[in-house]
Coordinates of C-alpha atoms in Angstrom, one line a residue:
Chain A
M1004 CA -107.3 30.1 -13.1
K1005 CA -106.7 33.1 -10.7
V1006 CA -106.4 31.0 -7.7
S1007 CA -103.6 29.0 -9.2
H1008 CA -101.9 31.9 -10.5
V1009 CA -101.8 33.2 -6.6
T1010 CA -100.4 29.8 -5.3
R1011 CA -97.8 30.1 -8.2
Y1012 CA -96.8 34.1 -7.3
R1013 CA -97.0 33.3 -3.6
K1014 CA -94.8 29.9 -4.2
R1015 CA -92.6 31.5 -6.0
G1016 CA -91.6 34.4 -3.8
V1017 CA -91.3 32.2 -0.9
A1018 CA -88.6 30.2 -2.7
A1019 CA -86.9 34.3 -3.6
T1020 CA -87.3 34.2 -0.3
V1021 CA -85.6 31.6 0.7
C1022 CA -82.6 31.9 -2.0
L1023 CA -82.2 36.1 -0.4
V1024 CA -82.1 34.9 3.1
A1025 CA -79.6 32.2 1.9
G1026 CA -77.6 34.0 -0.3
L1027 CA -77.5 37.0 2.5
S1028 CA -76.3 34.4 5.0
S1029 CA -73.8 32.3 3.4
V1030 CA -70.7 34.1 3.9
G1031 CA -69.5 33.3 7.6
C1032 CA -67.8 35.6 9.1
V1033 CA -63.2 35.7 9.4
Q1034 CA -60.9 36.5 11.6
T1035 CA -57.5 36.9 9.5
T1036 CA -54.5 36.9 11.0
V1037 CA -51.1 37.8 8.4
Q1038 CA -47.5 38.4 8.7
E1039 CA -44.3 38.9 7.1
V1040 CA -40.7 38.4 7.7
R1041 CA -38.2 39.6 5.5
Q1042 CA -34.6 38.8 5.0
A1043 CA -33.8 41.3 2.1
D1044 CA -34.8 42.7 -0.6
T1045 CA -36.5 41.0 -3.5
Q1046 CA -37.0 42.6 -7.4
I1047 CA -38.3 40.5 -10.1
G1048 CA -36.4 41.2 -14.0
T1049 CA -38.1 40.5 -17.2
G1050 CA -38.5 37.0 -18.4
E1051 CA -38.3 35.5 -14.4
S1052 CA -40.8 33.8 -12.7
I1053 CA -42.3 32.6 -9.6
V1054 CA -42.5 29.0 -8.6
I1055 CA -45.1 28.7 -5.7
L1056 CA -44.5 24.8 -4.7
S1057 CA -46.1 22.6 -1.7
R1058 CA -44.7 19.8 0.6
K1059 CA -45.1 16.7 0.0
H1060 CA -42.0 14.8 1.6
K1061 CA -44.5 14.8 5.4
T1062 CA -46.9 11.5 6.8
Q1063 CA -49.4 14.0 7.4
G1064 CA -50.2 17.7 7.2
E1065 CA -49.7 17.9 3.3
T1066 CA -51.0 21.5 1.9
E1067 CA -53.9 20.8 -0.4
D1068 CA -53.1 20.6 -4.0
D1069 CA -56.4 23.5 -5.2
F1070 CA -54.7 25.7 -2.3
V1071 CA -51.5 25.9 -3.4
T1072 CA -53.4 26.1 -7.1
C1073 CA -55.7 29.5 -5.6
V1074 CA -52.7 30.7 -4.3
S1075 CA -50.6 30.6 -7.8
D1076 CA -54.3 31.7 -9.2
S1077 CA -54.7 34.7 -7.4
V1078 CA -50.4 35.7 -7.6
N1079 CA -51.5 35.7 -11.4
S1080 CA -53.8 37.5 -12.3
G1081 CA -55.1 41.0 -10.7
D1082 CA -53.4 44.0 -9.9
G1083 CA -49.8 43.7 -9.6
A1084 CA -50.0 40.1 -11.1
L1085 CA -46.6 38.0 -11.5
P1086 CA -45.3 35.7 -13.8
I1087 CA -46.1 32.2 -12.3
L1088 CA -44.7 28.6 -13.7
S1089 CA -47.2 25.9 -12.2
E1090 CA -45.6 23.8 -9.8
R1091 CA -46.2 20.6 -12.1
E1092 CA -43.8 22.1 -14.4
F1093 CA -41.7 23.2 -11.9
V1094 CA -40.8 19.9 -11.3
D1095 CA -41.6 18.5 -14.1
A1096 CA -39.1 20.2 -16.7
T1097 CA -36.6 19.7 -13.2
F1098 CA -37.1 16.0 -12.9
P1099 CA -36.1 14.5 -10.9
W1100 CA -34.4 17.2 -8.4
F1101 CA -37.7 18.0 -7.0
E1102 CA -40.0 15.1 -6.2
P1103 CA -41.1 14.9 -2.8
R1104 CA -38.5 12.4 -1.4
T1105 CA -35.5 14.2 -3.1
A1106 CA -36.5 18.7 -2.8
P1107 CA -34.2 20.6 -0.9
L1108 CA -35.3 21.1 2.6
N1109 CA -33.6 23.8 2.8
M1110 CA -30.6 26.8 1.5
E1111 CA -28.2 24.6 1.6
D1112 CA -30.0 21.7 -0.4
L1113 CA -30.5 24.1 -2.9
A1114 CA -27.9 25.5 -3.1
T1115 CA -26.0 22.6 -3.6
V1116 CA -28.4 21.5 -6.2
I1117 CA -28.6 24.5 -8.3
N1118 CA -25.0 24.5 -8.5
R1119 CA -24.9 21.8 -10.7
P1120 CA -24.3 22.7 -14.9
L1121 CA -27.7 20.4 -15.4
I1122 CA -30.3 22.1 -13.2
A1123 CA -28.8 25.7 -12.8
R1124 CA -29.0 25.3 -17.0
R1125 CA -32.2 24.3 -17.2
I1126 CA -33.1 26.8 -14.5
D1127 CA -31.4 29.6 -16.2
E1128 CA -34.1 28.3 -19.8
I1129 CA -37.2 28.8 -17.5
G1130 CA -36.5 31.5 -16.1
V1131 CA -37.6 31.3 -12.2
R1132 CA -36.2 33.1 -10.1
Y1133 CA -38.6 32.2 -6.7
L1134 CA -39.4 29.9 -5.1
V1135 CA -42.2 29.7 -3.0
W1136 CA -41.9 26.6 0.2
I1137 CA -46.0 27.1 0.7
E1138 CA -47.3 24.8 4.0
G1139 CA -49.8 24.3 6.8
T1140 CA -53.3 23.1 5.7
T1141 CA -56.8 24.0 6.6
E1142 CA -58.9 22.1 9.5
R1143 CA -62.4 21.7 10.6
T1144 CA -62.8 21.5 14.6
D1145 CA -65.2 21.5 17.4
E1146 CA -68.0 20.4 15.6
S1147 CA -71.5 20.4 17.5
G1148 CA -74.7 20.4 17.0
S1149 CA -77.0 17.8 14.7
L1150 CA -79.3 18.1 11.6
N1151 CA -81.7 16.1 11.0
C1152 CA -83.8 15.2 6.4
T1153 CA -86.4 13.7 6.5
F1154 CA -89.2 12.5 3.5
F1155 CA -92.1 13.3 4.6
S1156 CA -95.9 11.5 2.7
G1157 CA -96.0 12.9 -0.8
G1158 CA -91.7 12.9 -1.0
I1159 CA -91.9 16.3 0.4
P1160 CA -88.7 16.7 2.3
A1161 CA -87.4 19.0 4.9
C1162 CA -84.1 19.0 7.2
F1163 CA -84.2 19.7 12.1
G1164 CA -82.2 20.8 13.7
F1165 CA -78.3 23.4 14.0
L1166 CA -75.2 22.0 13.5
S1167 CA -71.6 23.9 13.8
W1168 CA -67.5 23.1 13.3
E1169 CA -64.8 25.7 13.5
S1170 CA -62.3 26.0 10.6
G1171 CA -59.0 27.3 10.7
S1172 CA -56.7 27.9 7.8
D1173 CA -52.6 28.0 9.6
Y1174 CA -50.0 28.8 6.7
E1175 CA -46.6 29.4 5.5
A1176 CA -44.5 30.5 3.3
S1177 CA -40.6 30.3 2.9
V1178 CA -39.5 32.6 0.1
W1179 CA -36.1 31.5 -1.8
D1180 CA -34.3 33.2 -3.6
V1181 CA -33.2 30.8 -6.6
E1182 CA -30.6 33.4 -8.1
R1183 CA -28.7 35.4 -5.0
G1184 CA -29.2 31.4 -3.6
M1185 CA -30.8 32.8 -0.7
T1186 CA -34.1 33.0 1.8
V1187 CA -35.4 35.7 1.1
G1188 CA -38.5 36.1 3.7
T1189 CA -41.4 34.1 5.2
L1190 CA -44.7 34.8 5.6
S1191 CA -48.2 34.1 6.8
S1192 CA -51.0 34.0 6.6
E1193 CA -53.8 32.2 9.2
A1194 CA -57.8 32.6 9.1
A1195 CA -60.6 31.4 11.3
G1196 CA -64.6 30.8 11.1
T1197 CA -67.7 29.9 12.8
S1198 CA -69.5 27.7 10.6
F1199 CA -72.8 27.5 10.9
V1200 CA -75.8 25.7 9.5
P1201 CA -79.4 26.3 10.8
A1202 CA -82.5 24.3 10.0
V1203 CA -86.3 24.7 9.8
V1204 CA -87.7 22.5 7.1
V1205 CA -84.5 24.9 4.8
P1206 CA -81.3 24.4 5.6
I1207 CA -79.6 27.7 5.8
P1208 CA -76.2 26.9 5.7
V1209 CA -73.5 29.8 6.5
I1210 CA -70.2 29.2 6.1
A1211 CA -67.0 30.1 6.7
R1212 CA -64.4 30.6 4.0
V1213 CA -61.5 30.5 5.7
R1214 CA -59.7 29.0 3.5
E1215 CA -60.8 31.1 0.4
K1216 CA -59.8 34.2 2.6
A1217 CA -56.1 32.6 3.5
C1218 CA -55.7 32.4 0.1
A1219 CA -56.5 35.6 -1.2
N1220 CA -53.5 37.0 1.9
M1221 CA -51.5 34.6 1.4
S1222 CA -51.6 35.9 -2.2
D1223 CA -51.7 39.6 -1.9
Q1224 CA -48.9 39.3 0.9
I1225 CA -46.5 37.5 -2.3
K1226 CA -47.5 40.1 -5.0
T1227 CA -46.5 43.1 -2.7
F1228 CA -43.7 40.9 -0.9
I1229 CA -41.3 40.6 -4.4
H1230 CA -43.0 43.7 -5.6
P1231 CA -43.1 46.5 -2.4
T1232 CA -44.2 49.4 -4.7
L1233 CA -47.3 47.3 -4.9
A1234 CA -48.1 48.0 -0.6
S1235 CA -48.6 51.2 -1.3
V1236 CA -52.0 50.4 -3.7
P1237 CA -54.6 49.9 -1.4
V1238 CA -56.6 45.9 -1.4
P1239 CA -59.9 45.7 -1.6
E1240 CA -61.4 44.0 1.5
G1241 CA -62.6 40.4 0.8
Chain B
M117 CA -98.3 5.2 -9.1
R118 CA -95.7 4.9 -11.8
P119 CA -92.3 7.2 -11.9
I120 CA -92.4 9.3 -14.6
G121 CA -89.6 8.1 -17.8
L122 CA -88.4 4.6 -15.5
G123 CA -90.2 1.5 -16.8
R124 CA -90.8 -1.2 -14.6
T125 CA -87.9 -3.2 -16.4
G126 CA -85.1 -0.3 -15.8
W127 CA -85.6 0.3 -12.2
A128 CA -82.5 -1.1 -10.1
C129 CA -83.0 -1.6 -6.6
P130 CA -80.5 -1.0 -4.2
V131 CA -81.9 -3.1 -1.5
P132 CA -84.2 -6.4 -1.7
C133 CA -88.3 -5.4 -2.7
Q134 CA -90.7 -8.0 -2.3
Q135 CA -92.7 -5.7 -4.5
N136 CA -92.1 -4.6 -7.7
C137 CA -89.8 -1.1 -6.7
A138 CA -90.6 1.1 -9.5
C139 CA -94.5 0.9 -8.2
R140 CA -93.6 2.5 -4.8
F141 CA -91.3 5.2 -5.6
G142 CA -92.0 8.1 -6.6
R143 CA -89.7 11.0 -8.7
R144 CA -88.0 12.5 -5.4
H145 CA -88.2 9.0 -4.1
I146 CA -86.0 8.0 -6.7
L147 CA -83.5 10.9 -6.2
A148 CA -83.2 10.1 -2.2
V149 CA -82.2 6.0 -3.2
G150 CA -80.1 7.5 -6.0
F151 CA -78.5 9.4 -3.6
A152 CA -78.3 7.1 -0.3
A153 CA -77.0 3.9 -3.2
L154 CA -73.9 7.2 -4.2
L155 CA -73.8 7.3 -0.7
L156 CA -73.2 3.2 0.1
G157 CA -71.6 2.7 -3.1
G158 CA -68.6 5.2 -1.4
C159 CA -68.5 3.3 1.2
Q160 CA -67.3 -0.4 -0.7
G161 CA -66.6 -1.9 -4.0
G162 CA -62.6 -0.8 -4.1
A163 CA -61.3 0.2 -7.7
S164 CA -60.1 -0.7 -11.0
I165 CA -57.0 1.2 -12.5
A166 CA -55.0 0.9 -15.0
V167 CA -51.7 3.2 -15.1
D168 CA -50.3 3.9 -18.5
A169 CA -47.9 6.7 -17.6
T170 CA -44.1 7.6 -18.1
V171 CA -41.9 9.8 -16.5
P172 CA -40.0 13.5 -17.8
S173 CA -36.2 13.1 -19.2
P174 CA -33.8 13.0 -15.6
L175 CA -31.1 16.0 -15.8
V176 CA -28.5 13.4 -15.2
D177 CA -24.9 13.0 -16.6
P178 CA -24.8 10.0 -18.3
I179 CA -22.5 7.0 -18.0
R180 CA -20.5 6.4 -21.0
A181 CA -21.6 2.9 -21.4
A182 CA -23.8 1.2 -24.3
M183 CA -26.0 -0.6 -22.1
G184 CA -28.5 -2.8 -23.5
V185 CA -32.0 -3.2 -21.5
Y186 CA -34.5 -6.0 -21.1
F187 CA -38.1 -6.2 -20.5
E188 CA -39.2 -9.9 -19.3
D189 CA -43.1 -10.8 -19.8
D190 CA -43.9 -10.5 -16.7
L191 CA -43.0 -7.0 -16.2
V192 CA -44.4 -5.1 -18.9
T193 CA -48.3 -7.6 -18.4
Y194 CA -47.9 -6.4 -14.5
V195 CA -51.1 -6.6 -12.6
H196 CA -51.8 -6.5 -9.0
E197 CA -55.1 -7.9 -7.4
E198 CA -55.8 -7.7 -4.0
E199 CA -59.7 -8.0 -1.9
L200 CA -59.2 -5.7 1.2
E201 CA -61.7 -7.2 3.8
D202 CA -64.1 -4.7 4.3
Y203 CA -62.8 -2.7 1.3
G204 CA -63.9 -4.7 -1.9
P205 CA -61.6 -6.0 -4.3
Y206 CA -59.1 -4.0 -5.9
R207 CA -57.0 -4.1 -9.3
I208 CA -53.7 -2.0 -10.0
D209 CA -52.3 -2.5 -13.9
I210 CA -49.1 -0.8 -13.8
G211 CA -47.6 -3.7 -16.4
A212 CA -48.2 -0.7 -20.2
S213 CA -45.9 1.8 -17.5
Q214 CA -43.3 0.0 -16.7
A215 CA -41.4 0.2 -20.6
P216 CA -41.8 3.6 -21.0
V217 CA -41.0 4.5 -17.0
F218 CA -36.9 2.9 -17.2
V219 CA -36.1 3.5 -21.0
R220 CA -36.7 7.0 -20.6
V221 CA -34.8 6.6 -17.1
F222 CA -31.9 4.6 -18.9
N223 CA -31.4 7.4 -22.2
A224 CA -30.7 9.3 -19.2
M225 CA -28.7 7.6 -17.5
F226 CA -26.3 5.8 -20.4
E227 CA -25.0 7.6 -23.4
N228 CA -26.1 4.6 -25.7
L229 CA -29.2 2.1 -24.7
V230 CA -30.0 -0.8 -26.7
P231 CA -33.6 -3.4 -25.8
M232 CA -32.4 -6.4 -25.9
E233 CA -33.7 -10.2 -25.2
P234 CA -32.4 -13.3 -24.6
A235 CA -31.9 -15.3 -27.9
D236 CA -33.7 -18.5 -26.6
Q237 CA -37.2 -17.1 -26.6
G238 CA -38.4 -17.4 -23.0
T239 CA -41.0 -15.7 -20.9
N240 CA -38.5 -14.8 -18.0
L241 CA -34.9 -15.2 -17.4
P242 CA -33.4 -18.3 -16.8
A243 CA -31.0 -19.5 -14.4
G244 CA -27.6 -19.6 -15.8
P245 CA -25.9 -17.0 -17.9
I246 CA -27.7 -15.9 -20.9
R247 CA -27.4 -14.8 -24.5
F248 CA -28.3 -11.8 -25.4
V249 CA -29.7 -10.3 -28.8
G250 CA -30.8 -7.3 -30.1
T251 CA -34.5 -7.3 -30.6
D252 CA -33.6 -7.4 -34.3
G253 CA -31.7 -11.2 -33.9
S254 CA -29.0 -8.8 -34.2
S255 CA -25.7 -8.5 -31.8
P256 CA -25.2 -5.3 -30.5
V257 CA -22.0 -4.4 -29.1
V258 CA -23.0 -3.3 -24.7
D259 CA -20.9 -2.9 -21.8
G260 CA -24.1 -4.8 -19.8
I261 CA -27.4 -5.6 -20.2
I262 CA -29.7 -4.5 -17.3
A263 CA -33.1 -6.6 -16.5
P264 CA -36.0 -4.6 -14.2
S265 CA -38.8 -6.4 -13.3
I266 CA -41.1 -6.1 -9.8
E267 CA -40.8 -8.1 -6.7
E268 CA -43.9 -6.9 -4.8
V269 CA -47.0 -3.7 -4.8
Q270 CA -48.7 -2.8 -1.9
F271 CA -51.1 -0.1 -1.1
A272 CA -53.2 1.4 1.7
I273 CA -56.4 3.2 1.4
P274 CA -57.4 6.7 4.5
D275 CA -59.6 3.9 5.9
Q276 CA -56.2 1.5 6.8
T277 CA -54.2 3.6 7.6
G278 CA -56.1 6.3 9.6
G279 CA -53.7 8.6 7.8
D280 CA -55.2 11.2 4.9
F281 CA -53.0 8.8 2.2
Y282 CA -53.7 6.6 -0.4
E283 CA -50.2 5.1 -0.7
V284 CA -49.1 3.1 -3.1
W285 CA -45.1 0.7 -3.3
I286 CA -43.9 -1.2 -5.6
R287 CA -40.7 -3.0 -5.3
Y288 CA -38.2 -4.0 -8.1
K289 CA -35.2 -5.9 -8.6
L290 CA -33.1 -4.5 -11.3
T291 CA -30.4 -8.4 -12.9
L292 CA -27.7 -6.7 -13.5
F293 CA -25.5 -8.6 -16.6
D294 CA -22.2 -8.8 -17.5
A295 CA -21.9 -8.7 -21.8
G296 CA -21.8 -11.8 -21.7
G297 CA -25.1 -12.5 -20.4
N298 CA -23.6 -13.2 -16.2
N299 CA -25.7 -12.1 -13.7
V300 CA -23.2 -10.4 -11.6
G301 CA -25.1 -8.3 -9.6
E302 CA -28.8 -7.5 -8.4
L303 CA -30.4 -4.4 -7.3
P304 CA -33.7 -3.7 -5.6
L305 CA -35.5 -0.5 -6.1
I306 CA -38.2 0.8 -4.4
G307 CA -40.9 3.3 -5.6
Y308 CA -42.9 4.7 -3.3
G309 CA -45.7 7.2 -3.7
K310 CA -48.9 8.6 -2.3
A311 CA -51.9 10.6 -2.8
N312 CA -53.6 12.8 -0.5
E313 CA -57.6 12.5 -0.1
R314 CA -58.3 15.8 0.5
N315 CA -57.1 16.6 -2.9
F316 CA -59.9 14.5 -4.7
G317 CA -63.5 14.9 -3.7
Q318 CA -65.7 12.5 -1.1
L319 CA -67.4 10.5 -3.2
G320 CA -65.3 8.0 -5.6
Q321 CA -62.0 9.3 -4.5
R322 CA -60.9 6.0 -4.5
T323 CA -59.8 5.6 -8.4
P324 CA -58.4 9.0 -8.8
A325 CA -56.8 9.4 -5.7
L326 CA -55.0 5.8 -6.3
H327 CA -54.0 6.3 -10.0
E328 CA -52.2 8.7 -8.6
A329 CA -50.6 8.0 -5.5
T330 CA -49.2 4.9 -8.7
I331 CA -48.2 7.5 -11.0
W332 CA -45.7 9.4 -8.0
A333 CA -44.7 5.7 -7.6
L334 CA -43.9 5.3 -10.8
R335 CA -42.1 9.2 -10.6
G336 CA -40.4 8.5 -7.3
A337 CA -38.8 4.6 -8.9
A338 CA -37.3 6.5 -11.4
A339 CA -36.2 9.5 -9.2
E340 CA -34.9 6.4 -7.2
L341 CA -32.5 4.6 -9.8
S342 CA -31.3 8.4 -11.3
L343 CA -30.1 10.1 -7.9
R344 CA -28.7 7.3 -6.6
F345 CA -28.2 4.2 -8.4
Q346 CA -24.0 4.2 -8.8
D347 CA -24.0 5.3 -5.0
Q348 CA -25.0 1.6 -4.4
E349 CA -22.2 -1.1 -3.7
Q350 CA -23.3 -3.6 -6.0
V351 CA -23.5 -1.5 -9.0
R352 CA -20.2 0.3 -8.4
K353 CA -18.9 -3.3 -8.3
W354 CA -21.4 -4.0 -11.5
L355 CA -19.4 -1.0 -12.9
A356 CA -16.2 -2.4 -12.4
A357 CA -16.4 -5.5 -12.9
I358 CA -17.8 -4.6 -17.3
G359 CA -15.5 -2.3 -17.0
V360 CA -16.7 1.3 -17.2
Q361 CA -16.5 4.4 -15.5
P362 CA -18.5 6.0 -13.3
R363 CA -19.6 9.4 -13.9

């Protein structure tokens, strides 16, 4: 009975150590770069909101939906949260003018669209002040190594090897002021990192969360860009 | 050794077995084999979707006309079935969406929309002039009648194209009639939609991705129709023939 307890505690100890090691080392390092080009002052009034959209007219390199959702949710929460209208609500409310093949690609086209009385009325109703067009993707590159997993007799799984890959996020946002019909600025967020999975029996993934970091940086940038006074508020390091 | 929770008759083997599989697999093996089966299932198997959706009401200025609309049976029951070599059978059922989508679009495009059907009930349109009546048998006054039909549906999956997208094309034909049921013209209409495979999980992505691409194809057709309708030469001639002023 005593031996059984010791064995159980030893197993628990090993499991706890593995979890602790995995937990502590599961986030890889990420290098980030953010840039901002401001072309005009910005402000957002009561009842006004922002829409964050992705370009969908390209045949490749389309921005992932979950990145747009991540940025929208982050801009809409935390310190300096800004009112957000979701991409789907906006394209439905303005159908068919912001569909993949009909959305304006530049300010001249936007002006033509929003000067139509029906569209102008609808945009006024839904209170959209800024359109933030996001382009870019996260790509995985330079994969190397290998990982082999097998079952030993008795059904015990085990993995051996070393796998690594580079990930890079490169996103750019163009901010359009619908009310004034002009581009007010461009923001960019880049992040790069190396992920690896060493495995000696137990694989321990160390993942560089580049997209999450790019999302967090882009969201903070959008907040401080629209509300410049927020720039003086210290942003905690992620 | 008998696996817990699985009787002999309840075990489905992913690969042919010479002996009773249940006797040779433990619980861990079952998990491993189940995972392998899931992976294999992710490589083949096609997809079957039924899209029953509509589109938002288009923000367009309506044409001052009372327009009849007729949906033939082939349109409202349309199903595309195709066997892709190496990728399995695909079935795209879009019939249920057709009437809701066109009614929503035409309601925005014309001041008055009247559902109609041929007085001589047949499943599809005859070649000659057609006497259209209201769906209640009445004889409503209309300026013209539009009858949409699907000519062809195509789709592509990322494995075929090497790209990131599930893609769907729907090629429509809109037959344009005058009030007397004479065929005055035809307008081709293409709806294209795509869905980025990156927005879906690696396993089991085909069905939701193809569904999403099909919905975008319907939206694409609706957008194209509501925005470009009057720019088409065939439409201008038809409107002139039925005495309707473009907006």
